[in-house]
mmCIF file of C-alpha atoms in Angstrom:
data_model
loop_
_atom_site.group_PDB
_atom_site.id
_atom_site.type_symbol
_atom_site.label_atom_id
_atom_site.label_comp_id
_atom_site.label_asym_id
_atom_site.label_seq_id
_atom_site.Cartn_x
_atom_site.Cartn_y
_atom_site.Cartn_z
ATOM 1 C CA UNK S 1 -19.832 7.115 -15.273
ATOM 2 C CA UNK S 2 -19.985 3.350 -15.194
ATOM 3 C CA UNK S 3 -17.703 1.921 -12.566
ATOM 4 C CA UNK S 4 -17.122 -0.781 -9.971
ATOM 5 C CA UNK S 5 -15.900 0.187 -6.511
ATOM 6 C CA UNK S 6 -14.026 -2.367 -4.411
ATOM 7 C CA UNK S 7 -13.151 -2.357 -0.701
ATOM 8 C CA UNK S 8 -10.904 -2.800 1.145
ATOM 9 C CA UNK S 9 -7.763 -2.249 -0.893
ATOM 10 C CA UNK S 10 -5.723 -4.383 1.520
ATOM 11 C CA UNK S 11 -6.831 -7.067 3.947
ATOM 12 C CA UNK S 12 -4.721 -9.022 6.403
ATOM 13 C CA UNK S 13 -6.188 -12.007 8.253
ATOM 14 C CA UNK S 14 -4.872 -14.850 10.362
ATOM 15 C CA UNK S 15 -4.866 -18.321 8.872
ATOM 16 C CA UNK S 16 -8.218 -19.970 9.532
ATOM 17 C CA UNK S 17 -10.142 -16.696 9.750
ATOM 18 C CA UNK S 18 -12.686 -15.522 7.183
ATOM 19 C CA UNK S 19 -12.130 -12.765 4.640
ATOM 20 C CA UNK S 20 -14.810 -10.608 3.043
ATOM 21 C CA UNK S 21 -14.346 -8.296 0.067
ATOM 22 C CA UNK S 22 -17.131 -5.991 -1.117
ATOM 23 C CA UNK S 23 -17.938 -4.353 -4.423
ATOM 24 C CA UNK S 24 -20.591 -1.934 -5.603
ATOM 25 C CA UNK S 25 -21.614 -1.192 -9.161
ATOM 26 C CA UNK S 26 -23.375 1.669 -10.825
ATOM 27 C CA UNK S 27 -25.587 0.177 -13.551
ATOM 28 C CA UNK S 28 -28.742 -1.683 -12.554
ATOM 29 C CA UNK S 29 -28.743 -3.434 -15.953
ATOM 30 C CA UNK S 30 -25.558 -5.326 -15.027
ATOM 31 C CA UNK S 31 -26.147 -9.071 -15.110
ATOM 32 C CA UNK S 32 -22.882 -10.951 -14.563
ATOM 33 C CA UNK S 33 -20.406 -10.650 -11.674
ATOM 34 C CA UNK S 34 -17.178 -12.711 -11.658
ATOM 35 C CA UNK S 35 -14.342 -12.727 -9.151
ATOM 36 C CA UNK S 36 -10.723 -13.230 -10.162
ATOM 37 C CA UNK S 37 -7.626 -14.127 -8.155
ATOM 38 C CA UNK S 38 -4.283 -12.859 -9.409
ATOM 39 C CA UNK S 39 -0.961 -13.934 -7.977
ATOM 40 C CA UNK S 40 2.110 -11.806 -8.584
ATOM 41 C CA UNK S 41 3.140 -11.896 -12.225
ATOM 42 C CA UNK S 42 0.405 -14.356 -13.151
ATOM 43 C CA UNK S 43 -2.834 -14.275 -15.111
ATOM 44 C CA UNK S 44 -6.175 -13.429 -13.465
ATOM 45 C CA UNK S 45 -7.873 -16.689 -12.553
ATOM 46 C CA UNK S 46 -11.671 -16.992 -12.463
ATOM 47 C CA UNK S 47 -12.595 -18.372 -9.032
ATOM 48 C CA UNK S 48 -16.351 -17.883 -8.844
ATOM 49 C CA UNK S 49 -19.106 -15.943 -10.577
ATOM 50 C CA UNK S 50 -22.758 -15.111 -10.119
ATOM 51 C CA UNK S 51 -25.551 -13.977 -12.397
ATOM 52 C CA UNK S 52 -28.201 -11.416 -11.620
ATOM 53 C CA UNK S 53 -30.974 -14.003 -11.227
ATOM 54 C CA UNK S 54 -29.179 -15.657 -8.288
ATOM 55 C CA UNK S 55 -28.610 -14.249 -4.791
ATOM 56 C CA UNK S 56 -25.842 -16.516 -3.539
ATOM 57 C CA UNK S 57 -23.430 -19.126 -4.851
ATOM 58 C CA UNK S 58 -20.953 -21.306 -2.983
ATOM 59 C CA UNK S 59 -17.991 -23.414 -4.031
ATOM 60 C CA UNK S 60 -16.213 -25.111 -1.125
ATOM 61 C CA UNK S 61 -14.556 -22.333 0.928
ATOM 62 C CA UNK S 62 -15.605 -19.559 -1.428
ATOM 63 C CA UNK S 63 -19.013 -17.909 -1.664
ATOM 64 C CA UNK S 64 -20.399 -14.886 -3.459
ATOM 65 C CA UNK S 65 -23.542 -12.945 -2.538
ATOM 66 C CA UNK S 66 -25.408 -10.456 -4.692
ATOM 67 C CA UNK S 67 -27.843 -7.755 -3.590
ATOM 68 C CA UNK S 68 -29.388 -6.352 -6.770
ATOM 69 C CA UNK S 69 -31.445 -3.727 -4.974
ATOM 70 C CA UNK S 70 -28.424 -2.227 -3.260
ATOM 71 C CA UNK S 71 -26.199 -2.964 -6.287
ATOM 72 C CA UNK S 72 -23.469 -4.653 -4.335
ATOM 73 C CA UNK S 73 -21.845 -8.090 -4.266
ATOM 74 C CA UNK S 74 -19.353 -9.692 -1.926
ATOM 75 C CA UNK S 75 -16.747 -12.450 -1.892
ATOM 76 C CA UNK S 76 -16.476 -14.570 1.237
ATOM 77 C CA UNK S 77 -13.502 -16.867 1.863
ATOM 78 C CA UNK S 78 -13.726 -19.109 4.919
ATOM 79 C CA UNK S 79 -10.920 -21.016 6.673
ATOM 80 C CA UNK S 80 -8.292 -18.957 4.883
ATOM 81 C CA UNK S 81 -4.946 -20.527 4.063
ATOM 82 C CA UNK S 82 -1.591 -18.900 3.211
ATOM 83 C CA UNK S 83 -2.056 -19.931 -0.446
ATOM 84 C CA UNK S 84 -5.150 -17.705 -0.561
ATOM 85 C CA UNK S 85 -2.784 -14.718 -0.413
ATOM 86 C CA UNK S 86 -3.153 -12.821 -3.703
ATOM 87 C CA UNK S 87 -4.901 -9.827 -5.247
ATOM 88 C CA UNK S 88 -8.626 -10.366 -5.749
ATOM 89 C CA UNK S 89 -10.610 -8.453 -8.350
ATOM 90 C CA UNK S 90 -14.342 -8.159 -8.657
ATOM 91 C CA UNK S 91 -15.845 -7.372 -12.044
ATOM 92 C CA UNK S 92 -19.217 -6.692 -13.609
ATOM 93 C CA UNK S 93 -20.688 -6.764 -17.073
ATOM 94 C CA UNK S 94 -22.117 -3.257 -16.846
ATOM 95 C CA UNK S 95 -25.174 -2.525 -18.948
ATOM 96 C CA UNK S 96 -25.326 -6.177 -19.921
ATOM 97 C CA UNK S 97 -22.294 -5.751 -22.156
ATOM 98 C CA UNK S 98 -19.849 -8.651 -22.476
ATOM 99 C CA UNK S 99 -16.912 -6.392 -21.597
ATOM 100 C CA UNK S 100 -15.975 -6.611 -17.923
ATOM 101 C CA UNK S 101 -15.406 -3.567 -15.748
ATOM 102 C CA UNK S 102 -13.010 -4.419 -12.941
ATOM 103 C CA UNK S 103 -12.687 -3.126 -9.421
ATOM 104 C CA UNK S 104 -9.353 -1.770 -8.253
ATOM 105 C CA UNK S 105 -8.402 -4.968 -6.422
ATOM 106 C CA UNK S 106 -7.915 -6.176 -2.843
ATOM 107 C CA UNK S 107 -4.542 -7.434 -1.694
ATOM 108 C CA UNK S 108 -5.272 -10.293 0.706
ATOM 109 C CA UNK S 109 -2.508 -11.423 3.032
ATOM 110 C CA UNK S 110 -3.112 -14.566 5.095
ATOM 111 C CA UNK S 111 -0.719 -14.728 8.027
ATOM 112 C CA UNK S 112 0.310 -18.264 9.025
ATOM 113 C CA UNK O 1 -6.773 -28.957 -23.451
ATOM 114 C CA UNK O 2 -4.675 -25.841 -23.965
ATOM 115 C CA UNK O 3 -5.794 -22.651 -22.336
ATOM 116 C CA UNK O 4 -5.616 -19.166 -23.792
ATOM 117 C CA UNK O 5 -2.193 -18.604 -25.299
ATOM 118 C CA UNK O 6 -0.407 -15.319 -25.778
ATOM 119 C CA UNK O 7 2.896 -14.460 -27.348
ATOM 120 C CA UNK O 8 5.327 -13.036 -26.877
ATOM 121 C CA UNK O 9 5.315 -13.159 -23.079
ATOM 122 C CA UNK O 10 7.709 -10.226 -22.876
ATOM 123 C CA UNK O 11 8.246 -7.556 -25.494
ATOM 124 C CA UNK O 12 10.660 -4.638 -25.422
ATOM 125 C CA UNK O 13 10.206 -1.830 -27.898
ATOM 126 C CA UNK O 14 11.840 1.555 -28.328
ATOM 127 C CA UNK O 15 9.671 4.645 -28.534
ATOM 128 C CA UNK O 16 8.210 5.002 -32.020
ATOM 129 C CA UNK O 17 8.345 1.299 -32.900
ATOM 130 C CA UNK O 18 5.377 -0.982 -33.435
ATOM 131 C CA UNK O 19 4.244 -3.706 -31.050
ATOM 132 C CA UNK O 20 2.240 -6.757 -32.157
ATOM 133 C CA UNK O 21 0.659 -8.931 -29.499
ATOM 134 C CA UNK O 22 -0.934 -12.262 -30.364
ATOM 135 C CA UNK O 23 -3.683 -14.232 -28.680
ATOM 136 C CA UNK O 24 -5.015 -17.694 -29.444
ATOM 137 C CA UNK O 25 -8.297 -18.399 -27.618
ATOM 138 C CA UNK O 26 -9.137 -21.651 -25.893
ATOM 139 C CA UNK O 27 -10.287 -24.412 -28.205
ATOM 140 C CA UNK O 28 -13.964 -23.959 -29.002
ATOM 141 C CA UNK O 29 -14.020 -20.293 -27.924
ATOM 142 C CA UNK O 30 -15.041 -17.742 -30.507
ATOM 143 C CA UNK O 31 -15.021 -14.558 -28.405
ATOM 144 C CA UNK O 32 -11.817 -12.667 -27.590
ATOM 145 C CA UNK O 33 -11.275 -9.713 -25.273
ATOM 146 C CA UNK O 34 -8.203 -7.548 -24.696
ATOM 147 C CA UNK O 35 -7.467 -5.849 -21.372
ATOM 148 C CA UNK O 36 -4.590 -3.669 -20.217
ATOM 149 C CA UNK O 37 -3.157 -3.689 -16.708
ATOM 150 C CA UNK O 38 -0.829 -0.962 -15.488
ATOM 151 C CA UNK O 39 1.501 -1.815 -12.563
ATOM 152 C CA UNK O 40 -0.370 -2.067 -9.255
ATOM 153 C CA UNK O 41 -3.706 -1.386 -10.967
ATOM 154 C CA UNK O 42 -6.781 -3.242 -12.113
ATOM 155 C CA UNK O 43 -7.586 -4.412 -15.601
ATOM 156 C CA UNK O 44 -9.091 -2.030 -18.122
ATOM 157 C CA UNK O 45 -11.170 -3.303 -21.017
ATOM 158 C CA UNK O 46 -9.938 -2.379 -24.481
ATOM 159 C CA UNK O 47 -11.772 -4.342 -27.175
ATOM 160 C CA UNK O 48 -14.064 -7.322 -27.735
ATOM 161 C CA UNK O 49 -13.949 -9.292 -30.981
ATOM 162 C CA UNK O 50 -15.531 -12.265 -32.620
ATOM 163 C CA UNK O 51 -14.146 -13.881 -35.745
ATOM 164 C CA UNK O 52 -13.694 -11.139 -38.370
ATOM 165 C CA UNK O 53 -15.764 -8.648 -36.353
ATOM 166 C CA UNK O 54 -15.060 -5.970 -33.774
ATOM 167 C CA UNK O 55 -18.038 -6.019 -31.417
ATOM 168 C CA UNK O 56 -17.048 -3.417 -28.814
ATOM 169 C CA UNK O 57 -14.019 -1.145 -29.014
ATOM 170 C CA UNK O 58 -15.186 1.416 -26.486
ATOM 171 C CA UNK O 59 -12.045 0.997 -24.366
ATOM 172 C CA UNK O 60 -9.569 1.293 -27.193
ATOM 173 C CA UNK O 61 -7.560 4.521 -27.542
ATOM 174 C CA UNK O 62 -8.631 6.284 -30.727
ATOM 175 C CA UNK O 63 -5.134 6.560 -32.147
ATOM 176 C CA UNK O 64 -2.255 4.111 -32.615
ATOM 177 C CA UNK O 65 -4.177 1.053 -31.349
ATOM 178 C CA UNK O 66 -5.959 -1.500 -33.514
ATOM 179 C CA UNK O 67 -7.163 -5.072 -33.120
ATOM 180 C CA UNK O 68 -8.254 -7.870 -35.379
ATOM 181 C CA UNK O 69 -9.421 -11.455 -35.126
ATOM 182 C CA UNK O 70 -9.165 -12.968 -38.608
ATOM 183 C CA UNK O 71 -10.999 -16.021 -39.841
ATOM 184 C CA UNK O 72 -7.793 -18.022 -39.556
ATOM 185 C CA UNK O 73 -5.098 -17.437 -36.970
ATOM 186 C CA UNK O 74 -4.790 -15.597 -33.677
ATOM 187 C CA UNK O 75 -6.222 -12.291 -32.607
ATOM 188 C CA UNK O 76 -3.696 -9.470 -32.872
ATOM 189 C CA UNK O 77 -3.457 -6.262 -30.889
ATOM 190 C CA UNK O 78 -1.294 -3.747 -32.691
ATOM 191 C CA UNK O 79 0.196 -0.635 -31.163
ATOM 192 C CA UNK O 80 1.863 1.777 -33.542
ATOM 193 C CA UNK O 81 4.494 4.356 -32.572
ATOM 194 C CA UNK O 82 4.678 3.147 -28.977
ATOM 195 C CA UNK O 83 5.259 5.620 -26.146
ATOM 196 C CA UNK O 84 6.478 5.024 -22.584
ATOM 197 C CA UNK O 85 2.897 5.199 -21.300
ATOM 198 C CA UNK O 86 2.058 2.072 -23.313
ATOM 199 C CA UNK O 87 4.250 -0.010 -20.983
ATOM 200 C CA UNK O 88 1.846 -2.418 -19.288
ATOM 201 C CA UNK O 89 0.692 -6.010 -19.178
ATOM 202 C CA UNK O 90 -1.754 -6.802 -21.954
ATOM 203 C CA UNK O 91 -4.084 -9.694 -21.235
ATOM 204 C CA UNK O 92 -6.271 -11.520 -23.655
ATOM 205 C CA UNK O 93 -9.332 -13.492 -22.510
ATOM 206 C CA UNK O 94 -11.698 -15.780 -24.360
ATOM 207 C CA UNK O 95 -15.214 -17.042 -23.781
ATOM 208 C CA UNK O 96 -17.177 -19.846 -25.406
ATOM 209 C CA UNK O 97 -20.147 -18.247 -27.141
ATOM 210 C CA UNK O 98 -23.326 -16.257 -27.066
ATOM 211 C CA UNK O 99 -24.784 -17.396 -23.749
ATOM 212 C CA UNK O 100 -21.604 -18.093 -21.796
ATOM 213 C CA UNK O 101 -20.103 -15.060 -20.130
ATOM 214 C CA UNK O 102 -17.130 -16.707 -18.388
ATOM 215 C CA UNK O 103 -13.863 -15.186 -19.544
ATOM 216 C CA UNK O 104 -10.614 -17.120 -19.187
ATOM 217 C CA UNK O 105 -7.374 -15.195 -19.306
ATOM 218 C CA UNK O 106 -4.094 -15.877 -21.023
ATOM 219 C CA UNK O 107 -0.702 -15.363 -19.338
ATOM 220 C CA UNK O 108 -0.351 -11.841 -20.705
ATOM 221 C CA UNK O 109 2.266 -9.974 -22.689
ATOM 222 C CA UNK O 110 4.407 -7.594 -20.709
ATOM 223 C CA UNK O 111 5.307 -4.674 -22.939
ATOM 224 C CA UNK O 112 8.180 -2.429 -21.962
ATOM 225 C CA UNK O 113 8.825 0.725 -23.966
ATOM 226 C CA UNK O 114 12.320 2.165 -23.554
#
């Protein structure tokens, strides 16, 4: 079936290190890939997104890469800070639909 | 510039009662989406609506759940005869229009069924 797989489920890094979260998707017709950050008890917050006609996008310490051939995309956070600690979700608009299919989430812990 | 608004933020219902969740999209947004999040899990798509139209309800349970987005007023997700398994956070998101895919989420309604 249509799904989005996300790894790892938990990630612990030291402050200042980089963090990488990876997702794979099943449908080659998917064309939009956002990443959300969710703090405990809060709403998911859009932090960066990428479309299928772009291979990489960067916004300050955050970058996303997309490999359409392999059907995977990754979130890269550099110079991590304790306030980056949260659950991160990848998502994809599978089959070009507007509805988003979410990964299962990665709990990122940045140790000071 | 108000973001997506949802009310109530917390809702407690007994088994068999009805739950009504409301969502007002961001100003200028005409597309609304509902997602459900169980504790410690990801978000699952339920339904996508535009004004007066249901566009995609492929994630909506066939029974007891319905959604609407009337010409005037907020979008409403209605759950009839709630059961314990309906306890979850229900998030609404909105996006601007036909070519903009970005979805911005509201604060959610946390439904507890006792």
